Amino acid sequence: QAAFETQAKISPLILEKKKLFNDLLTAK
């Protein structure tokens, strides 16, 4: 249960970082 909750919290952060990273790449 705890692992699932941690995953649920972390996944959006990873997606957000990937989105920001892609934005930086496309901005160049």
PDB file of C-alpha atoms in Angstrom:
ATOM      1  CA  GLN A   1       0.000   0.000   0.000  1.00  0.00           C
ATOM      2  CA  ALA A   2       2.711   2.453   1.005  1.00  0.00           C
ATOM      3  CA  ALA A   3       4.671   1.684  -2.157  1.00  0.00           C
ATOM      4  CA  PHE A   4       1.614   2.370  -4.295  1.00  0.00           C
ATOM      5  CA  GLU A   5       1.019   5.715  -2.591  1.00  0.00           C
ATOM      6  CA  THR A   6       4.657   6.684  -3.082  1.00  0.00           C
ATOM      7  CA  GLN A   7       4.432   5.733  -6.752  1.00  0.00           C
ATOM      8  CA  ALA A   8       1.283   7.830  -7.131  1.00  0.00           C
ATOM      9  CA  LYS A   9       3.092  10.842  -5.666  1.00  0.00           C
ATOM     10  CA  ILE A  10       6.313  10.416  -7.634  1.00  0.00           C
ATOM     11  CA  SER A  11       4.912   9.585 -11.076  1.00  0.00           C
ATOM     12  CA  PRO A  12       3.366  13.046 -11.695  1.00  0.00           C
ATOM     13  CA  LEU A  13       6.642  14.676 -10.652  1.00  0.00           C
ATOM     14  CA  ILE A  14       8.595  12.567 -13.142  1.00  0.00           C
ATOM     15  CA  LEU A  15       6.114  13.372 -15.897  1.00  0.00           C
ATOM     16  CA  GLU A  16       6.366  17.066 -15.052  1.00  0.00           C
ATOM     17  CA  LYS A  17      10.163  16.966 -15.183  1.00  0.00           C
ATOM     18  CA  LYS A  18      10.069  15.177 -18.536  1.00  0.00           C
ATOM     19  CA  LYS A  19       7.670  17.799 -19.861  1.00  0.00           C
ATOM     20  CA  LEU A  20       9.882  20.649 -18.689  1.00  0.00           C
ATOM     21  CA  PHE A  21      12.948  18.925 -20.135  1.00  0.00           C
ATOM     22  CA  ASN A  22      11.234  18.469 -23.499  1.00  0.00           C
ATOM     23  CA  ASP A  23      10.200  22.128 -23.448  1.00  0.00           C
ATOM     24  CA  LEU A  24      13.831  23.132 -22.922  1.00  0.00           C
ATOM     25  CA  LEU A  25      14.991  20.951 -25.804  1.00  0.00           C
ATOM     26  CA  THR A  26      12.373  22.300 -28.192  1.00  0.00           C
ATOM     27  CA  ALA A  27      13.093  25.883 -27.102  1.00  0.00           C
ATOM     28  CA  LYS A  28      16.700  25.654 -28.324  1.00  0.00           C
TER      29      LYS A  28
END
